[in-house]
Amino acid sequence: CVLQLQYGMSMPNAEAPWREEDSDRTSLGTHLERSLRAVATRRRTCVATAFLATACLAFLGLAVGISGHWRVGGSVTKLGASSAGGPLDLIGLQDLTAGVEDSLGQPATVEDPCENYPYLKLLSVNHSNLANKGPDEGQEGIIWRALDMGRGAGDDRNRQVDVHLHATGDDYSPFSSRLNGMQGKYGEINMNSGTKVSLKLTTYDTLTQKQITLDRMALTFFDLDQGDKGFSRESITIKKFDREAVTKTSEVQRLKDPEGTKFQSSTFGTGADNPTDPMFLNKQQKDRCVTLFFKDTREVDFIAAASMGDGPRFFTFVGRPSVPCAVTVQTGFPAPLDDLLFEPPMQVPVRAHGREETFLKWFVKWGDQVKKGDKLFSTKSKDGKIHDYPATYPGTVAATQAKLKFGETIAMRLDDKALVIINRTYFQPLEMKAGDQGVLGVVGHDFKIWHKKLGHMVGEGDPICDLENPHTHTVTTVLAPKSGMLNAIQDGLKPGMPVEKVKDLNLANVGRCLPLPVGPKDHGIVTPKGCRFVKWEAVLYKCVGKGDVIAIVQDSFGTKIPVNSKEGGIVLARQEHLKEGTDIDRTMQDRVIVVVGNFKPLPVKLGQTATNVPPGMKFVKWHKEQGDHVQEDDWLCDVMNPQGEIQTLTVPIAGIVAIRQDGLKKGMKIDDALSDHNLATIRKLPPLPVETGEEAVYAAVGPYKFVEWYVNKGDIVNKGDPVAKIMKGDNFYQHVSATKYGYVKSRQEHLRYGYNINKVTESSDMIVIGKFPEIQPSLLKSTVLVPSKDCKLVKYDVMVGEKVDTDGKIGTFNCPLPDGTVEIKSKQWGDVAQMQPLEPGQRVGDRQFGVAIARVDEGPPWWLYFLAVFGALLCCMCCLLRVMKKPVPYTQLIEPEPEKPEGLRLDFEDDQKKKTTVYAKWRPLGIKHNHVAPIISNDFTINSYAKMALGVQEGWKLTRVGDEELNDSNNFAAVNSKLSKYMKEFDLWPLHLEFRKTHDSGSPVRVAFVERPIGIEFSNRAPLKVSKVYGDSPAACANVKEGWYLTKIGEADVTRRSNFREVITLLKEGVCPLDDFGKDYQSSAATAY
């Protein structure tokens, strides 16, 4: 009869030594009573039920305790007809946490040594010479090769480590040094009776040979027994450890000793009762073990000793917590299967995870090719769930636990629980060509990042890639072994892959450099054979003459030889990778180290514009970089004419600097350096990026020019809203309208007034409207949500303005499983106030932000109406009391009226309904209002009186003129007439212009003008320079001088503005409102004012 009983128990103090008697398992009923008492503490009302359950379970335990299988916590103990008899043996410290909760009802957290502790799996003996007693020679001590394993090892799992054991004294007396090292799966040393040895155990990283500090470690010593009549008693004495673990019926005695804590044998034993597997022990073998736990351990010091007696004594140990974790077996228990051996990182184990999983079936066999994710085997957990284990890497099945049978518990048959070993696939070796040299990786490292790409030129010692030690996380940079070109790399390497994926460890090939391109009119400078490079004499992009020294090389005899140019020109290219001492014949495919000639012409594609320079110029400096956005007439670069005067070359059209002659340097003669006169190619503004759910809005087809924007980035627009104003000709205006509802995601910010949209943009797009804004809930307005953004609309069942009841149907959507086709319903009754304008078949996440598709206005609640009626009644009662109240005579105090400010009263209101009153004394106001009423200050003219003096801000609405309220009148003519009527007699607001004697310095001179023309003629380039002042003009009266620079127009500083048209437009706008007295200054100049 089989009974499976699961229960929890309290955890003993983690700091105290763990012994099985701490769990009080002598009586199963007593233990269950303790567990249920903990539950009863939290639920006082269940005391009677708890004791009743305890009694029933104790009776069942007595009935079936004679034979069968008990499953305790998560570990298995097999009981049978054992001559030893004895109580149940608890397996694993993790059982102490099963079902335990703390005083607050939260799961108890106790460190699980079986799952969370890393363990050192000893593989082989590399060296054996403990205390210099042999059998090997050389370094003292025993060195084991081991694997750092266990889930708790984290990133260090499967790391190869070397375990060192050294004698710290000279008192070691071995029985046979040849038997030191390993016994099966155990580490082993031996000694004669009546001797002892002081030992130190340390661990080192196999690859780096650096000592390791282990966060957590466990050591288990086995078979602590003795000879007949108490002779040859074995003991382990240790000073520093965290805690120990022994069985409840342990034969190991724990004694105090001046040199630490001594664990000593107490019973007779022979070789016949020695254990063979550290994770499968019978009761006697487990009673003769002790497990010691360590934290932050760099070394472990202990003493192994055998008291007086006859014969040798053998000490065996492993680096894992076997006392709490090993399975207790009985006589006749089948021996566990041997662990599968593997060599990381190219051999990868696939392990079962659960401690009580049973094997079901195989999906693969030895030699099969598998891809990542292919099923390898399946198991069944104790809760009945089936687990299919996939391949973690592609490769070949190198080994399987083929002897594992259906239904066998994996933890009972395997120690390592690795069921499959996969050989990872290797990359094909790189093809080596003549002159190539390989770039070799470092064993035990993972690939991190490439510093160079295929085809890059490299110099000797240049970084090629970075590798990382996966355990120490130190980075190693792999360098180029010689100068040349990377003509092959292992581009399949990805970050985190082991270098061993490349079987020959050759990560890249450095070959000979590609020849320099030599055009039909260029000249290649060739070095003599058998030379090494010394240094450069010519600088890239500098002019050289015929016979000039280009470089210095050295022949095989050490003689330095100058390399001369055969023709004059510009140094267009040179083999930059050459360094002092580089063998030119070995590094290069030819010996052409320099090319002298002219710069190649810049490409000018369809729709692009060349920026040509007049002949005879020298280059000075650039004002714009490649990729810069430029406006028409922006400064591109400075050049010098033959007379030594600096001239500025301007951009012919708005756009982007696609490419420029970057090789030009200060002082170069452009005619000598270029085969044409194009210094830079300007391309059109690129289309705005449009993603799923977004739409671009385009200007009308034709020669339309940009006027102004109506919207800003981030504004919300509805379908049909005007977003920009364009014009055709001089007086035909047209609006560009939004094509959908949504956010203004982006716009062509570089468009300016008067730009021909078709000429300056590639696709005539103006703005991009993004997704629908997210519908937000508010007071008394709830949102209707769909399950996810992946839902697609089938149909809407209501429209905006319709009423819906609670659970009223809003629409139908197709959603991913498990939802499927769902009907979306309202959670509240009310009116549909807003809906997202989705079309059938459209995905919610593609068209809008969030998952709210509608908003329902619930309307005022009933109690609000009650409060309104109650408030009205209260007001009526107050009025009635006031009427009935006897009036009190009083004397009226006459307050003097406040003095009325001078000027015309104007009231403005902002978007928050805040009112501001100003008093105008000058004309005109200088507000841009689109000739519509009510008048809103959309923008201001230059030198605006309203902005500069009255403080009117953008977006304010005019609500009152004088004593007249406008009441949002939409009659623009009437409102404008009222303003003109009141302000026509006001003095004119003067235009202030600021001049300086020089462009960048000098004291400013400010001049105020109230009439036009002002009588000044300016130069036809920015900055504006006064070229003429007409006599008897306002400018002459103000003592404006020729040669002065205009630096400020009203509040606009134009000192640094390079766009001539933009500055002239500002000046026109400032002069236009001035009074025209009919004077005419004769001039043919287009810039006379």
Short mmCIF file of N, CA and C in Angstrom, two decimals, residues 696-775:
data_model
loop_
_atom_site.label_atom_id
_atom_site.label_comp_id
_atom_site.label_asym_id
_atom_site.label_seq_id
_atom_site.Cartn_x
_atom_site.Cartn_y
_atom_site.Cartn_z
N ALA A 696 0.68 61.51 -44.30
CA ALA A 696 1.31 62.77 -44.69
C ALA A 696 0.29 63.65 -45.38
N VAL A 697 0.39 64.95 -45.16
CA VAL A 697 -0.48 65.93 -45.80
C VAL A 697 0.37 66.68 -46.81
N TYR A 698 -0.09 66.69 -48.09
CA TYR A 698 0.70 67.25 -49.18
C TYR A 698 0.12 68.58 -49.65
N ALA A 699 1.00 69.43 -50.19
CA ALA A 699 0.56 70.66 -50.83
C ALA A 699 -0.04 70.35 -52.19
N ALA A 700 -0.86 71.28 -52.69
CA ALA A 700 -1.48 71.09 -54.00
C ALA A 700 -0.40 71.04 -55.08
N VAL A 701 -0.68 70.33 -56.18
CA VAL A 701 0.26 70.20 -57.29
C VAL A 701 0.33 71.53 -58.02
N GLY A 702 1.54 71.99 -58.30
CA GLY A 702 1.72 73.24 -59.01
C GLY A 702 2.76 74.12 -58.35
N PRO A 703 2.99 75.28 -58.94
CA PRO A 703 4.03 76.20 -58.42
C PRO A 703 3.55 76.97 -57.20
N TYR A 704 3.23 76.27 -56.13
CA TYR A 704 2.73 76.92 -54.91
C TYR A 704 3.90 77.30 -54.02
N LYS A 705 3.74 78.43 -53.36
CA LYS A 705 4.73 78.92 -52.42
C LYS A 705 4.17 78.88 -51.00
N PHE A 706 5.07 78.65 -50.06
CA PHE A 706 4.65 78.59 -48.66
C PHE A 706 4.42 80.00 -48.12
N VAL A 707 3.34 80.13 -47.28
CA VAL A 707 3.02 81.41 -46.65
C VAL A 707 3.22 81.33 -45.15
N GLU A 708 2.43 80.46 -44.47
CA GLU A 708 2.54 80.38 -43.02
C GLU A 708 1.90 79.08 -42.52
N TRP A 709 2.28 78.72 -41.27
CA TRP A 709 1.70 77.56 -40.60
C TRP A 709 0.49 77.99 -39.77
N TYR A 710 -0.49 77.07 -39.69
CA TYR A 710 -1.63 77.26 -38.78
C TYR A 710 -1.53 76.37 -37.56
N VAL A 711 -0.68 75.36 -37.60
CA VAL A 711 -0.57 74.41 -36.50
C VAL A 711 0.89 74.24 -36.13
N ASN A 712 1.11 73.78 -34.90
CA ASN A 712 2.45 73.47 -34.41
C ASN A 712 2.56 71.98 -34.15
N LYS A 713 3.79 71.51 -34.01
CA LYS A 713 4.04 70.11 -33.67
C LYS A 713 3.40 69.79 -32.32
N GLY A 714 2.62 68.71 -32.27
CA GLY A 714 1.94 68.31 -31.03
C GLY A 714 0.49 68.74 -30.97
N ASP A 715 0.05 69.65 -31.87
CA ASP A 715 -1.36 70.07 -31.88
C ASP A 715 -2.25 68.91 -32.32
N ILE A 716 -3.50 68.94 -31.86
CA ILE A 716 -4.50 67.96 -32.28
C ILE A 716 -5.36 68.60 -33.36
N VAL A 717 -5.52 67.92 -34.49
CA VAL A 717 -6.31 68.45 -35.60
C VAL A 717 -7.40 67.46 -35.95
N ASN A 718 -8.49 67.98 -36.47
CA ASN A 718 -9.58 67.17 -37.01
C ASN A 718 -9.48 67.15 -38.53
N LYS A 719 -10.12 66.19 -39.12
CA LYS A 719 -10.12 66.08 -40.58
C LYS A 719 -10.74 67.34 -41.17
N GLY A 720 -10.02 67.96 -42.11
CA GLY A 720 -10.50 69.18 -42.75
C GLY A 720 -9.98 70.46 -42.14
N ASP A 721 -9.34 70.40 -40.97
CA ASP A 721 -8.78 71.61 -40.36
C ASP A 721 -7.64 72.15 -41.22
N PRO A 722 -7.55 73.49 -41.39
CA PRO A 722 -6.41 74.05 -42.13
C PRO A 722 -5.13 73.91 -41.31
N VAL A 723 -4.06 73.46 -41.96
CA VAL A 723 -2.79 73.28 -41.26
C VAL A 723 -1.73 74.24 -41.77
N ALA A 724 -1.87 74.75 -43.00
CA ALA A 724 -0.89 75.67 -43.56
C ALA A 724 -1.55 76.50 -44.64
N LYS A 725 -0.91 77.62 -44.96
CA LYS A 725 -1.40 78.52 -46.00
C LYS A 725 -0.35 78.59 -47.09
N ILE A 726 -0.78 78.42 -48.35
CA ILE A 726 0.11 78.50 -49.49
C ILE A 726 -0.48 79.47 -50.51
N MET A 727 0.34 79.86 -51.48
CA MET A 727 -0.16 80.80 -52.49
C MET A 727 0.39 80.43 -53.85
N LYS A 728 -0.39 80.82 -54.86
CA LYS A 728 -0.01 80.63 -56.25
C LYS A 728 -0.05 81.99 -56.92
N GLY A 729 1.07 82.43 -57.42
CA GLY A 729 1.15 83.80 -57.91
C GLY A 729 1.30 84.76 -56.75
N ASP A 730 0.74 85.97 -56.90
CA ASP A 730 0.89 86.98 -55.87
C ASP A 730 -0.32 87.13 -54.98
N ASN A 731 -1.50 86.69 -55.42
CA ASN A 731 -2.70 86.95 -54.63
C ASN A 731 -3.68 85.79 -54.56
N PHE A 732 -3.30 84.60 -55.09
CA PHE A 732 -4.20 83.46 -54.99
C PHE A 732 -3.75 82.59 -53.81
N TYR A 733 -4.52 82.65 -52.71
CA TYR A 733 -4.18 81.92 -51.50
C TYR A 733 -5.02 80.66 -51.38
N GLN A 734 -4.46 79.64 -50.74
CA GLN A 734 -5.16 78.37 -50.57
C GLN A 734 -4.71 77.72 -49.26
N HIS A 735 -5.64 77.00 -48.63
CA HIS A 735 -5.32 76.29 -47.39
C HIS A 735 -4.97 74.84 -47.69
N VAL A 736 -4.00 74.32 -46.93
CA VAL A 736 -3.71 72.88 -46.93
C VAL A 736 -4.43 72.30 -45.73
N SER A 737 -5.30 71.30 -45.95
CA SER A 737 -6.18 70.78 -44.90
C SER A 737 -5.73 69.42 -44.40
N ALA A 738 -6.03 69.16 -43.13
CA ALA A 738 -5.71 67.86 -42.53
C ALA A 738 -6.55 66.77 -43.16
N THR A 739 -5.94 65.62 -43.41
CA THR A 739 -6.65 64.50 -44.05
C THR A 739 -7.21 63.51 -43.04
N LYS A 740 -6.89 63.69 -41.76
CA LYS A 740 -7.39 62.78 -40.74
C LYS A 740 -7.33 63.46 -39.39
N TYR A 741 -7.91 62.80 -38.39
CA TYR A 741 -7.87 63.27 -37.01
C TYR A 741 -6.64 62.68 -36.32
N GLY A 742 -5.94 63.51 -35.54
CA GLY A 742 -4.79 62.99 -34.81
C GLY A 742 -3.85 64.11 -34.39
N TYR A 743 -2.66 63.67 -33.89
CA TYR A 743 -1.62 64.60 -33.47
C TYR A 743 -0.82 65.06 -34.69
N VAL A 744 -0.34 66.31 -34.66
CA VAL A 744 0.65 66.76 -35.64
C VAL A 744 2.00 66.23 -35.17
N LYS A 745 2.46 65.16 -35.81
CA LYS A 745 3.69 64.51 -35.38
C LYS A 745 4.92 65.29 -35.82
N SER A 746 4.94 65.78 -37.07
CA SER A 746 6.09 66.51 -37.58
C SER A 746 5.64 67.41 -38.72
N ARG A 747 6.47 68.39 -39.07
CA ARG A 747 6.18 69.27 -40.19
C ARG A 747 7.50 69.70 -40.82
N GLN A 748 7.43 70.24 -42.03
CA GLN A 748 8.63 70.70 -42.73
C GLN A 748 9.07 72.02 -42.12
N GLU A 749 9.84 71.92 -41.03
CA GLU A 749 10.20 73.10 -40.25
C GLU A 749 11.07 74.09 -41.02
N HIS A 750 11.71 73.66 -42.09
CA HIS A 750 12.64 74.53 -42.79
C HIS A 750 11.98 75.34 -43.91
N LEU A 751 10.67 75.19 -44.08
CA LEU A 751 9.97 76.02 -45.06
C LEU A 751 9.90 77.46 -44.54
N ARG A 752 10.11 78.41 -45.44
CA ARG A 752 10.02 79.83 -45.12
C ARG A 752 9.07 80.52 -46.10
N TYR A 753 8.66 81.70 -45.72
CA TYR A 753 7.72 82.46 -46.56
C TYR A 753 8.31 82.66 -47.96
N GLY A 754 7.50 82.34 -48.98
CA GLY A 754 7.90 82.53 -50.36
C GLY A 754 8.62 81.37 -50.99
N TYR A 755 8.93 80.28 -50.22
CA TYR A 755 9.62 79.13 -50.80
C TYR A 755 8.68 78.39 -51.74
N ASN A 756 9.22 78.03 -52.93
CA ASN A 756 8.49 77.18 -53.86
C ASN A 756 8.53 75.75 -53.32
N ILE A 757 7.39 75.24 -52.86
CA ILE A 757 7.35 73.95 -52.16
C ILE A 757 7.84 72.82 -53.05
N ASN A 758 7.48 72.85 -54.33
CA ASN A 758 7.87 71.77 -55.23
C ASN A 758 9.38 71.77 -55.47
N LYS A 759 10.03 72.94 -55.40
CA LYS A 759 11.46 73.03 -55.66
C LYS A 759 12.30 72.66 -54.45
N VAL A 760 11.80 72.92 -53.25
CA VAL A 760 12.64 72.70 -52.06
C VAL A 760 12.32 71.40 -51.34
N THR A 761 11.24 70.71 -51.69
CA THR A 761 10.92 69.42 -51.06
C THR A 761 10.87 68.34 -52.12
N GLU A 762 11.23 67.12 -51.71
CA GLU A 762 11.24 66.00 -52.66
C GLU A 762 9.85 65.50 -53.00
N SER A 763 8.92 65.58 -52.04
CA SER A 763 7.60 64.99 -52.26
C SER A 763 6.46 65.97 -52.01
N SER A 764 6.74 67.25 -51.76
CA SER A 764 5.72 68.28 -51.51
C SER A 764 4.89 67.99 -50.27
N ASP A 765 5.43 67.17 -49.34
CA ASP A 765 4.68 66.91 -48.11
C ASP A 765 4.91 68.06 -47.14
N MET A 766 3.85 68.38 -46.37
CA MET A 766 3.88 69.51 -45.46
C MET A 766 3.99 69.06 -44.00
N ILE A 767 3.07 68.19 -43.58
CA ILE A 767 3.07 67.70 -42.21
C ILE A 767 2.74 66.22 -42.20
N VAL A 768 2.99 65.58 -41.06
CA VAL A 768 2.58 64.19 -40.83
C VAL A 768 1.66 64.18 -39.62
N ILE A 769 0.47 63.62 -39.81
CA ILE A 769 -0.51 63.51 -38.73
C ILE A 769 -0.41 62.10 -38.16
N GLY A 770 -0.17 62.01 -36.86
CA GLY A 770 0.05 60.72 -36.21
C GLY A 770 -1.24 60.04 -35.78
N LYS A 771 -1.10 59.18 -34.79
CA LYS A 771 -2.23 58.38 -34.33
C LYS A 771 -3.26 59.23 -33.60
N PHE A 772 -4.46 58.64 -33.43
CA PHE A 772 -5.50 59.33 -32.68
C PHE A 772 -5.05 59.53 -31.24
N PRO A 773 -5.33 60.68 -30.65
CA PRO A 773 -4.99 60.87 -29.23
C PRO A 773 -5.75 59.89 -28.35
N GLU A 774 -5.14 59.56 -27.23
CA GLU A 774 -5.77 58.63 -26.30
C GLU A 774 -6.97 59.29 -25.63
N ILE A 775 -8.08 58.57 -25.56
CA ILE A 775 -9.27 59.08 -24.89
C ILE A 775 -9.07 58.93 -23.39
#
